[in-house]
Amino acid sequence: FRLLSPSRKPIQVATVITRFVIPDPTDENTANAHMNQITDEIMLSIPLQFKAILDVKIFGVVSTVELCAPVTMSGKFDPQDGLLAAVDVSFDCVRLLNTMIQQ
């Protein structure tokens, strides 16, 4: 068994910067934030955009890759004390994969 590359790691991630941003409100695909009362808890959901910038070394050459995908971030608040009880972040994995494939 022989590697095609003399390097043991032909692809390495050097740097990753991630962030969640509020989408452009003029975008018709963007839904508004909404709040629901579920049993005793209050739930707030907001659509966001996940963005990541990666510096990837491919055979020693650095390339910058930008990924983005829509996400929905939801938080449950306790009605007694108003504190955040749980957070759920749901990624649109298909769109994220498509962005990765395009890069």
Coordinates of N, CA and C in Angstrom, one line a residue:
F1 N 0.8 -1.2 0.0 CA 0.0 0.0 0.0 C 0.9 1.2 0.0
R2 N 0.7 2.1 -0.9 CA 1.5 3.3 -1.1 C 0.6 4.6 -1.3
L3 N 0.9 5.6 -0.6 CA 0.2 6.9 -0.7 C 0.6 7.6 -2.0
L4 N -0.4 8.2 -2.7 CA -0.1 9.0 -3.9 C 0.7 10.2 -3.5
S5 N 0.6 10.7 -2.3 CA 1.3 11.9 -1.9 C 2.4 11.5 -0.9
P6 N 3.5 12.2 -0.9 CA 4.5 11.9 0.1 C 4.1 12.4 1.5
S7 N 3.1 13.3 1.5 CA 2.7 13.8 2.8 C 1.7 12.9 3.4
R8 N 1.8 12.7 4.7 CA 0.8 11.9 5.5 C -0.5 12.6 5.6
K9 N -0.6 13.9 5.5 CA -1.8 14.6 5.6 C -1.9 15.6 4.4
P10 N -2.4 15.1 3.3 CA -2.4 16.0 2.1 C -3.4 17.2 2.3
I11 N -4.4 17.0 3.1 CA -5.3 18.1 3.4 C -5.4 18.4 4.9
Q12 N -5.1 19.6 5.3 CA -5.2 20.0 6.7 C -5.9 21.4 6.8
V13 N -6.8 21.5 7.8 CA -7.4 22.7 8.1 C -6.5 23.5 9.0
A14 N -6.1 24.7 8.5 CA -5.2 25.5 9.3 C -5.9 26.5 10.2
T15 N -7.0 27.1 9.8 CA -7.7 28.1 10.5 C -9.2 28.1 10.2
V16 N -10.0 28.3 11.2 CA -11.5 28.3 11.0 C -12.0 29.5 11.8
I17 N -12.8 30.3 11.1 CA -13.5 31.4 11.8 C -15.0 31.2 11.5
T18 N -15.8 31.1 12.5 CA -17.2 30.9 12.4 C -18.0 32.0 13.0
R19 N -19.2 32.2 12.4 CA -20.1 33.2 13.0 C -21.5 33.0 12.6
F20 N -22.5 33.5 13.3 CA -23.9 33.5 13.0 C -24.3 34.9 12.7
V21 N -24.9 35.2 11.6 CA -25.3 36.6 11.2 C -26.8 36.6 11.0
I22 N -27.4 37.8 11.2 CA -28.8 38.0 10.9 C -28.9 38.2 9.4
P23 N -29.8 37.4 8.7 CA -30.0 37.5 7.3 C -30.5 38.9 6.9
D24 N -30.3 39.2 5.6 CA -30.8 40.5 5.1 C -32.4 40.5 5.1
P25 N -33.0 41.5 5.8 CA -34.5 41.4 5.9 C -35.2 41.6 4.6
T26 N -34.5 42.1 3.6 CA -35.2 42.2 2.3 C -35.2 40.9 1.5
D27 N -34.5 39.9 2.0 CA -34.5 38.6 1.3 C -35.8 37.9 1.6
E28 N -36.5 37.6 0.5 CA -37.9 37.0 0.7 C -37.9 35.6 1.2
N29 N -36.7 34.9 1.2 CA -36.6 33.6 1.8 C -36.4 33.6 3.3
T30 N -36.2 34.8 3.9 CA -36.0 35.0 5.3 C -37.3 35.1 6.1
A31 N -37.5 34.2 7.0 CA -38.7 34.3 7.9 C -38.4 35.2 9.0
N32 N -39.5 35.7 9.6 CA -39.3 36.5 10.8 C -39.2 35.7 12.1
A33 N -38.6 36.3 13.1 CA -38.5 35.6 14.4 C -39.9 35.4 14.9
H34 N -40.1 34.3 15.6 CA -41.4 34.0 16.1 C -41.3 33.4 17.5
M35 N -42.3 33.7 18.3 CA -42.3 33.2 19.7 C -43.5 32.3 19.9
N36 N -43.3 31.1 20.5 CA -44.4 30.2 20.8 C -44.5 29.9 22.3
Q37 N -45.6 29.7 22.8 CA -45.8 29.3 24.2 C -46.1 27.8 24.1
I38 N -45.1 27.0 24.7 CA -45.3 25.5 24.7 C -45.4 25.1 26.1
T39 N -46.5 24.6 26.5 CA -46.8 24.2 27.9 C -46.4 25.3 28.8
D40 N -45.4 25.1 29.7 CA -45.1 26.1 30.7 C -43.9 27.0 30.2
E41 N -43.3 26.6 29.1 CA -42.1 27.3 28.7 C -42.4 28.2 27.5
I42 N -41.6 29.2 27.3 CA -41.7 30.2 26.2 C -40.5 29.8 25.3
M43 N -40.8 29.7 24.0 CA -39.8 29.4 23.0 C -39.7 30.5 22.0
L44 N -38.5 30.9 21.7 CA -38.2 32.0 20.7 C -37.3 31.4 19.7
S45 N -37.7 31.5 18.4 CA -36.9 31.0 17.3 C -36.6 32.1 16.3
I46 N -35.4 32.1 15.8 CA -34.9 33.2 14.9 C -34.1 32.5 13.8
P47 N -34.3 32.9 12.5 CA -33.5 32.4 11.4 C -32.2 33.2 11.4
L48 N -31.1 32.5 11.2 CA -29.8 33.1 11.1 C -29.0 32.5 9.9
Q49 N -27.9 33.0 9.6 CA -27.0 32.5 8.5 C -25.7 32.1 9.2
F50 N -25.3 30.9 9.0 CA -24.0 30.4 9.5 C -23.0 30.7 8.4
K51 N -21.9 31.3 8.8 CA -20.8 31.5 7.9 C -19.5 31.0 8.5
A52 N -18.7 30.4 7.7 CA -17.4 29.9 8.1 C -16.4 30.2 7.1
I53 N -15.2 30.7 7.5 CA -14.1 30.9 6.6 C -13.0 30.0 7.1
L54 N -12.5 29.1 6.2 CA -11.5 28.1 6.5 C -10.3 28.4 5.6
D55 N -9.1 28.3 6.3 CA -7.8 28.3 5.5 C -7.4 26.8 5.5
V56 N -7.4 26.2 4.3 CA -7.1 24.8 4.2 C -5.8 24.6 3.4
K57 N -4.9 23.8 4.0 CA -3.6 23.5 3.3 C -3.9 22.2 2.5
I58 N -3.7 22.3 1.2 CA -3.8 21.2 0.3 C -2.4 21.0 -0.3
F59 N -1.7 19.9 0.0 CA -0.4 19.6 -0.4 C 0.5 20.8 -0.1
G60 N 0.3 21.5 1.1 CA 1.2 22.6 1.5 C 0.8 23.9 1.0
V61 N -0.2 24.0 0.1 CA -0.6 25.3 -0.5 C -1.9 25.7 0.2
V62 N -1.9 26.9 0.7 CA -3.1 27.4 1.5 C -4.1 27.9 0.6
S63 N -5.4 27.5 0.8 CA -6.5 28.0 0.0 C -7.6 28.4 1.1
T64 N -8.3 29.5 0.8 CA -9.3 30.0 1.6 C -10.7 29.5 1.1
V65 N -11.5 29.0 1.9 CA -12.8 28.4 1.6 C -13.9 29.1 2.4
E66 N -14.9 29.6 1.8 CA -16.0 30.2 2.5 C -17.3 29.3 2.4
L67 N -17.9 29.0 3.6 CA -19.1 28.2 3.6 C -20.2 29.0 4.3
C68 N -21.4 28.7 3.8 CA -22.6 29.4 4.5 C -23.8 28.5 4.3
A69 N -24.7 28.6 5.3 CA -25.9 27.8 5.3 C -26.9 28.5 6.3
P70 N -28.2 28.4 6.0 CA -29.2 28.9 6.9 C -29.3 28.0 8.1
V71 N -29.6 28.6 9.2 CA -29.8 27.9 10.5 C -31.0 28.5 11.2
T72 N -31.6 27.7 12.1 CA -32.7 28.3 12.9 C -32.2 28.0 14.4
M73 N -32.1 29.1 15.1 CA -31.7 29.0 16.5 C -32.9 29.2 17.4
S74 N -33.2 28.3 18.3 CA -34.3 28.4 19.2 C -33.9 28.3 20.6
G75 N -34.6 29.1 21.4 CA -34.3 29.1 22.8 C -35.5 28.9 23.6
K76 N -35.5 28.1 24.7 CA -36.6 28.0 25.6 C -36.3 28.7 26.9
F77 N -37.3 29.5 27.3 CA -37.1 30.3 28.5 C -38.1 29.8 29.6
D78 N -37.6 29.8 30.8 CA -38.4 29.4 32.0 C -39.3 30.6 32.3
P79 N -40.6 30.4 32.4 CA -41.5 31.5 32.7 C -41.4 32.0 34.1
Q80 N -40.9 31.1 35.0 CA -40.8 31.5 36.4 C -39.7 32.5 36.6
D81 N -38.5 32.3 36.1 CA -37.4 33.2 36.4 C -36.9 33.9 35.1
G82 N -37.5 33.5 33.9 CA -37.1 34.2 32.7 C -35.7 33.8 32.2
L83 N -35.1 32.8 32.8 CA -33.7 32.4 32.4 C -33.8 31.4 31.2
L84 N -32.8 31.4 30.4 CA -32.7 30.5 29.3 C -32.5 29.1 29.8
A85 N -33.4 28.2 29.4 CA -33.4 26.8 29.8 C -32.7 25.8 28.8
A86 N -32.9 26.1 27.5 CA -32.3 25.3 26.5 C -32.1 26.0 25.2
V87 N -31.1 25.6 24.4 CA -30.9 26.2 23.1 C -30.7 25.1 22.1
D88 N -31.3 25.3 20.9 CA -31.3 24.3 19.8 C -30.9 25.1 18.6
V89 N -29.8 24.6 17.9 CA -29.4 25.2 16.6 C -29.6 24.1 15.5
S90 N -30.4 24.4 14.6 CA -30.7 23.4 13.5 C -30.1 24.0 12.2
F91 N -29.2 23.2 11.6 CA -28.5 23.6 10.4 C -29.3 23.0 9.2
D92 N -29.3 23.7 8.1 CA -29.8 23.2 6.8 C -28.6 22.4 6.2
C93 N -28.5 21.1 6.6 CA -27.3 20.3 6.2 C -27.2 20.1 4.7
V94 N -28.3 20.1 4.0 CA -28.2 19.9 2.6 C -27.6 21.1 1.9
R95 N -28.0 22.3 2.3 CA -27.4 23.5 1.8 C -25.9 23.7 2.2
L96 N -25.6 23.3 3.4 CA -24.2 23.3 3.8 C -23.3 22.4 3.0
L97 N -23.8 21.2 2.8 CA -23.1 20.2 2.0 C -22.9 20.7 0.5
N98 N -24.0 21.3 0.0 CA -23.9 21.9 -1.4 C -22.9 23.0 -1.5
T99 N -22.8 23.8 -0.4 CA -21.8 24.9 -0.4 C -20.4 24.2 -0.4
M100 N -20.2 23.2 0.4 CA -18.9 22.5 0.5 C -18.5 21.9 -0.8
I101 N -19.5 21.3 -1.5 CA -19.2 20.7 -2.8 C -18.8 21.7 -3.8
Q102 N -19.5 22.9 -3.8 CA -19.1 24.0 -4.7 C -17.7 24.5 -4.5
Q103 N -17.2 24.4 -3.3 CA -15.9 24.9 -3.1 C -14.8 23.9 -3.6

